[in-house]
Coordinates of C-alpha atoms (C1' of nucleotides) in Angstrom, one line a residue:
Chain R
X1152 CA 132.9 24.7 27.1
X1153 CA 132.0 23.4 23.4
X1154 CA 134.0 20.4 24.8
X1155 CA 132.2 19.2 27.6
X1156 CA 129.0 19.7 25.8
X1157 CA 130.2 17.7 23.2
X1158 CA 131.2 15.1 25.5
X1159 CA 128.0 14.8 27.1
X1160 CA 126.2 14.3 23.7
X1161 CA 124.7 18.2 23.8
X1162 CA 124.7 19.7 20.6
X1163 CA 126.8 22.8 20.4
X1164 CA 124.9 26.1 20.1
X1165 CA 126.1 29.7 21.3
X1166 CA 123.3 30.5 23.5
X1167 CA 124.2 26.7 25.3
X1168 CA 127.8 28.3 25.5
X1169 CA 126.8 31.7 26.7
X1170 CA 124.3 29.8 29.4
X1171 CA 127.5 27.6 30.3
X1172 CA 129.9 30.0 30.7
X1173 CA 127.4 32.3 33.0
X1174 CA 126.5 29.3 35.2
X1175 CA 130.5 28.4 35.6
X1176 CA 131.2 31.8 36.7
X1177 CA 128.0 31.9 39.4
X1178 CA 128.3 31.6 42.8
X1179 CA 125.3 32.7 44.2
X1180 CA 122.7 30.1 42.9
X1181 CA 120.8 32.3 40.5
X1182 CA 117.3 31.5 38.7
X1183 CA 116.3 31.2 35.7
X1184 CA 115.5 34.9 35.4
X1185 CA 118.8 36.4 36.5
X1186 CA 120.5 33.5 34.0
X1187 CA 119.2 34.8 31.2
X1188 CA 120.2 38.5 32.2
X1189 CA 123.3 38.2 32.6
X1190 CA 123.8 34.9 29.3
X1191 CA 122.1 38.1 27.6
X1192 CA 124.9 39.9 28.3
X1193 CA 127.5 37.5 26.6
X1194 CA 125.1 36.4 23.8
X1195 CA 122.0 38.7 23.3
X1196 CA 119.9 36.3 21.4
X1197 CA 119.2 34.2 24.7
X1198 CA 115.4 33.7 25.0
X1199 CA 114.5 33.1 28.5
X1200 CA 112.6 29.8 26.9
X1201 CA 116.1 28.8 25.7
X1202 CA 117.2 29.2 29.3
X1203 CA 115.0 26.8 30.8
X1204 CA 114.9 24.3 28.2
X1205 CA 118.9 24.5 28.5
X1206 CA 118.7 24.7 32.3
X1207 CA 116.4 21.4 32.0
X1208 CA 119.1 19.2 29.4
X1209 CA 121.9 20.3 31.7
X1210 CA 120.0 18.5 34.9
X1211 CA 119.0 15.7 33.0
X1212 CA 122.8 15.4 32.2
X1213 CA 123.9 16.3 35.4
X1214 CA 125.8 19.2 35.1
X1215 CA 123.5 21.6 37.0
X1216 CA 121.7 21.4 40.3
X1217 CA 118.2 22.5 40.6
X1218 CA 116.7 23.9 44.1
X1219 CA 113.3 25.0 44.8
X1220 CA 114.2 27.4 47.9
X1221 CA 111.3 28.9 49.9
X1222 CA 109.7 31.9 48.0
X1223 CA 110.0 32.3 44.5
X1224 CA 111.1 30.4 41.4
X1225 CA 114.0 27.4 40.8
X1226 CA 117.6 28.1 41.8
X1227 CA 120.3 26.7 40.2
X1228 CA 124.1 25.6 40.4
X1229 CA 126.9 23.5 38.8
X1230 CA 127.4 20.8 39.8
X1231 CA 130.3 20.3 42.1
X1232 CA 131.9 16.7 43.4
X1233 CA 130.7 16.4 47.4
X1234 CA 126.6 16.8 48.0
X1235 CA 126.3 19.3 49.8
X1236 CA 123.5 21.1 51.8
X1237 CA 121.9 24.7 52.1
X1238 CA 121.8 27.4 54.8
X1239 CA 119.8 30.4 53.6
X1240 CA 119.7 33.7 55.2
X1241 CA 116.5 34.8 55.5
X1242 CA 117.4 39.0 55.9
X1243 CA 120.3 38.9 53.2
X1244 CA 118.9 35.5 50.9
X1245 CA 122.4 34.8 51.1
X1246 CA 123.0 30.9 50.4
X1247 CA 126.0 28.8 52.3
X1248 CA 126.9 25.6 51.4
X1249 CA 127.3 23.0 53.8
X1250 CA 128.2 19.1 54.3
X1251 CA 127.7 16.8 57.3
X1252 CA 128.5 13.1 57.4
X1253 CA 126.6 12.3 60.5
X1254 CA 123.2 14.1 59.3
X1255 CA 123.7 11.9 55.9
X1256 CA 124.2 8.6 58.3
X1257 CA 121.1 9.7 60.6
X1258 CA 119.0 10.0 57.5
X1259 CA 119.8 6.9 55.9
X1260 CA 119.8 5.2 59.2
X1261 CA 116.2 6.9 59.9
X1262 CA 114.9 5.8 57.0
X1263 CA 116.0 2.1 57.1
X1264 CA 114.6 1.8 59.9
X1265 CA 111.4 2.5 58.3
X1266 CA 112.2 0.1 55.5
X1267 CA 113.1 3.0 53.3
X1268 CA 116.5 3.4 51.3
X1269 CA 116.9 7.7 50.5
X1270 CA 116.9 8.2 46.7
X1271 CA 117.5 11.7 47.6
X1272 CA 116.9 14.4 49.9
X1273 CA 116.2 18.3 50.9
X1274 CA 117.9 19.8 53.9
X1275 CA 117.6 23.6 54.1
X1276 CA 118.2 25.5 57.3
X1277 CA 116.3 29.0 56.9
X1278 CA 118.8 31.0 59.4
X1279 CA 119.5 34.5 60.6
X1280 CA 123.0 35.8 62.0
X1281 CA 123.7 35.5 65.3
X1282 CA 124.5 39.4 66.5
Chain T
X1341 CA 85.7 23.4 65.8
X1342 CA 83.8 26.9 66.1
X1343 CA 84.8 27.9 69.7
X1344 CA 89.0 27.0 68.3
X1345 CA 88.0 29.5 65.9
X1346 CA 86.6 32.2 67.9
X1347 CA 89.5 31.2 70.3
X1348 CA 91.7 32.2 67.6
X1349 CA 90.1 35.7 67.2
X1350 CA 89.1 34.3 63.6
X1351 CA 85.1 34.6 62.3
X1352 CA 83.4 31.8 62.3
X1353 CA 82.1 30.9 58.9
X1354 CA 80.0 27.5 57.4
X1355 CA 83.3 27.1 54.9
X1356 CA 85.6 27.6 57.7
X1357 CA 84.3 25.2 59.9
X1358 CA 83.7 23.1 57.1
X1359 CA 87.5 23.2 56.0
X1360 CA 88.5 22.7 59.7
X1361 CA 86.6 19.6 59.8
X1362 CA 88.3 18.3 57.0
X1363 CA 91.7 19.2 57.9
X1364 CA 90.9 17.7 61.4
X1365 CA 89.8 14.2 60.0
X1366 CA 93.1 14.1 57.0
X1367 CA 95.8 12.3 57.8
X1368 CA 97.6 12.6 54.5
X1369 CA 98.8 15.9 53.8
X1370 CA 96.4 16.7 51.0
X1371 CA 96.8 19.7 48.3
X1372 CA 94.0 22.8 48.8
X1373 CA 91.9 21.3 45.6
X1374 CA 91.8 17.8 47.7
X1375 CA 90.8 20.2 50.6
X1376 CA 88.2 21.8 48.5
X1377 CA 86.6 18.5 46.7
X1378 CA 86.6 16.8 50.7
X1379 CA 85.0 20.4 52.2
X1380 CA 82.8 20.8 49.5
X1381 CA 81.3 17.3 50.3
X1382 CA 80.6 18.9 53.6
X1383 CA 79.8 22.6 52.8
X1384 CA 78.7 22.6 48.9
X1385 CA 78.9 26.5 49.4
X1386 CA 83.0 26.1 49.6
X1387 CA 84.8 27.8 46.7
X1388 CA 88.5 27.0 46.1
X1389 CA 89.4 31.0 46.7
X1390 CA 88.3 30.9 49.5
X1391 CA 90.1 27.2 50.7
X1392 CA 93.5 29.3 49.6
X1393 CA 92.0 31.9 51.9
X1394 CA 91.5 30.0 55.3
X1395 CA 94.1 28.0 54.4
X1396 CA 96.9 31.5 55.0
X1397 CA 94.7 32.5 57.6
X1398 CA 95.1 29.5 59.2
X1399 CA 98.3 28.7 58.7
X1400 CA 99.3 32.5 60.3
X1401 CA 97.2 31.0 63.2
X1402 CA 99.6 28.4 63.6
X1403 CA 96.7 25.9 63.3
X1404 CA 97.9 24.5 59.9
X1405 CA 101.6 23.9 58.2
X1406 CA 101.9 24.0 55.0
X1407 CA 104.7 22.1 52.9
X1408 CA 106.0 22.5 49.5
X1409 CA 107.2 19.2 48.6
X1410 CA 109.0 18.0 45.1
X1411 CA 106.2 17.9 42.4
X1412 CA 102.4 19.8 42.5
X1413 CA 101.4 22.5 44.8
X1414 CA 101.6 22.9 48.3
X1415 CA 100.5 20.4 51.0
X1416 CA 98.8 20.8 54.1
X1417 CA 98.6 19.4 57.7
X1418 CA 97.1 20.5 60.8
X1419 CA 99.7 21.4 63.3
X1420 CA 100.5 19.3 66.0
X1421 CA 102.7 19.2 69.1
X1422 CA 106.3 18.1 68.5
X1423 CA 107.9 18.5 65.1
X1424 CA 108.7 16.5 62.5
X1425 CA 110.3 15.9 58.7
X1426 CA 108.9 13.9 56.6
X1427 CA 109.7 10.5 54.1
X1428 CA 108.4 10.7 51.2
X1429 CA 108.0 7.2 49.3
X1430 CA 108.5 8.3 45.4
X1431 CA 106.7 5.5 44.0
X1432 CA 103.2 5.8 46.0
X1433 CA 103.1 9.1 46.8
X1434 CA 103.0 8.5 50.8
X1435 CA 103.6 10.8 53.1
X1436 CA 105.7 9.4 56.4
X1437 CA 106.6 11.1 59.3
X1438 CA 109.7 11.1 61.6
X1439 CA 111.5 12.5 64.6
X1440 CA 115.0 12.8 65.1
X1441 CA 116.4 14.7 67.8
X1442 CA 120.3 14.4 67.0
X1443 CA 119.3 15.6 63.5
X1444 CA 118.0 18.3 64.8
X1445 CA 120.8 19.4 67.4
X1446 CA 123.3 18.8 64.4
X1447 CA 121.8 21.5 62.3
X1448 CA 121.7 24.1 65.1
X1449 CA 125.5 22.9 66.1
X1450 CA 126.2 23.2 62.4
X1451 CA 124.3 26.6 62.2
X1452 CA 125.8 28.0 64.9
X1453 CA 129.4 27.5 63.6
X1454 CA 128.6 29.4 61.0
X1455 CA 127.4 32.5 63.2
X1456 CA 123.5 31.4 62.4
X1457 CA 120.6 30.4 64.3
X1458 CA 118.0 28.4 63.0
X1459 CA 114.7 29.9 62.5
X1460 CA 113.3 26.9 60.6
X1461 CA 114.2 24.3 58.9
X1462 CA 113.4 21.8 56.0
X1463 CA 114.0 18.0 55.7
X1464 CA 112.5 15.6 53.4
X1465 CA 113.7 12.4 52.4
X1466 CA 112.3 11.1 49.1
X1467 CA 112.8 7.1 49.4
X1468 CA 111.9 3.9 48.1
X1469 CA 111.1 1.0 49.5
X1470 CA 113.5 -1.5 50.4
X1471 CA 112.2 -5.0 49.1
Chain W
dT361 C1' 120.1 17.0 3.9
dT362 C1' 118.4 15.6 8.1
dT363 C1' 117.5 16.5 12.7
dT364 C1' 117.8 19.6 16.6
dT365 C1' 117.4 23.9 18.5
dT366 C1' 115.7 28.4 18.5
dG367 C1' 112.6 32.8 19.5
dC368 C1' 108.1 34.0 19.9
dA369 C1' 103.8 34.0 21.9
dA370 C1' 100.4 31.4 23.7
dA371 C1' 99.2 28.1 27.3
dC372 C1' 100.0 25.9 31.6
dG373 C1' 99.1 24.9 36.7
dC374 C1' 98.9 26.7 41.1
dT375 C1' 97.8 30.7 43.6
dT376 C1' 96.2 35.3 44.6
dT377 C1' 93.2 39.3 44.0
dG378 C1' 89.4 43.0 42.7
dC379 C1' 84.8 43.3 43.1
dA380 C1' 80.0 43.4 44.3
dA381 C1' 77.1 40.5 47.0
dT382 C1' 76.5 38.0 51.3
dG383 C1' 76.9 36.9 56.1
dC384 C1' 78.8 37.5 60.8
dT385 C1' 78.7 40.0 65.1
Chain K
dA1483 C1' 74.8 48.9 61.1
dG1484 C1' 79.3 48.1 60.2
dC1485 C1' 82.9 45.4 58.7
dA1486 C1' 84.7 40.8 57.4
dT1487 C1' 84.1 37.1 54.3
dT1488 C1' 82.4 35.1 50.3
dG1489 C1' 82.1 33.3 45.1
dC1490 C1' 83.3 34.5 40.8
dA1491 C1' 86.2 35.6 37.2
dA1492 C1' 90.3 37.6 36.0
dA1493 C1' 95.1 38.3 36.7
dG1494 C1' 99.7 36.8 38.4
dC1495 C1' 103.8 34.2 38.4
dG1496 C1' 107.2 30.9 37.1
dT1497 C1' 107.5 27.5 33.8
dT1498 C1' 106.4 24.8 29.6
dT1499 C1' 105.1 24.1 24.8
dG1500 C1' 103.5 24.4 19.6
dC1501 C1' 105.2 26.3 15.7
dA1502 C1' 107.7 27.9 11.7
dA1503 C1' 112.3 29.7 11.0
dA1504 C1' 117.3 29.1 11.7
dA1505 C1' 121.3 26.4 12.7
dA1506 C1' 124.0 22.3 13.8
dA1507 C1' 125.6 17.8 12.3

DNA sequence: TTTTTTGCAAACGCTTTGCAATGCT
DNA sequence: AGCATTGCAAAGCGTTTGCAAAAAA
């Protein structure tokens, strides 16, 4: 953890650790609110200003994700190899990863066409379970 | 603009007629304090509360869509027939919008694997233009 | 020792809301 | 008359920031 901080030119404090080590063992895209609950937890001197000011070095450096789902504040994630997209479910706020070749071609075909190149994009499909 | 309104089974009101008018005539997706300095123009009587106010109501009416793009507050459009995502071009600001069926039946095909339907969806590409 | 990071509390920007006054039907 | 809608100012919410104290390099 102290490594790969230290790697990415990050100076090396133990509420960074504490932040690191919750986001590594999330799943469930949590904001800024529940990430400094539960880096309280490891490390109580956490401020939630700490969090986001952490949350916004480790963007910048590319080892988080930041979301801005429908309803409340930013959601967050580590970072992980393939781009990937986002089913939520609406009842449960559930999130499900996803990954499509063919929607990444369309868009990038789309916006050509236009005389666009995609710096980035937002795909979110706001779903509810099929009984 | 009033009889839409009374259509809608919503009072008609100098700001809201006023704020329809303006919606009607923008073609840009502006923010609600656009809305308010372009209604005001019309209606000096218009106060921003009540812009956020007609705004909900009208957007439960299905007569407006609101979108919460990357950067600033939400952005509104008046509704209109057949859906569509949007570009947006990161260096002016533009808005762009665009159709793609295929897209569209890959989500729900994609959805549907996963045991969802698709209530709604998000899609915005932020580009730049190719020189 | 120098420079960065921290917690705290205050400020921020956008949006919503309580209230008494006003306006619609 | 009766109820919805208004403007205003205050509050709400998630997020950022100024500052002096603490900690990392």
């Amino acid at each position: 953890m102290a490594a790969s901080l230290r790697k990415a030119g990050i100076r090396v404090t133990k509420q960074r650790i504490a932040l690191m080590q919750v986001l590594a063992e999330a799943d469930d895209h949590p904001d800024a609110f529940e990430l400094h609950e539960r880096a309280r937890a490891v490390e109580p001197s956490v401020s939630l200003a700490t969090v986001y000011r952490t949350l916004s070095t480790l963007e910048e450096g590319g080892v988080v994700h930041r979301h801005s789902f429908e309803g409340g504040g930013a959601r967050f994630e580590t970072t992980h190899e393939e781009h990937h997209d986002h089913i939520l479910d609406i009842d449960s706020g559930a999130v499900i990863e996803f990954q499509s070749d063919k929607i990444e071609e369309l868009q990038e075909a789309i916006a050509r066409e236009l005389g666009y190149e995609v710096v980035h994009h937002r795909l979110e499909l706001y779903c509810r379970k099929i009984p």
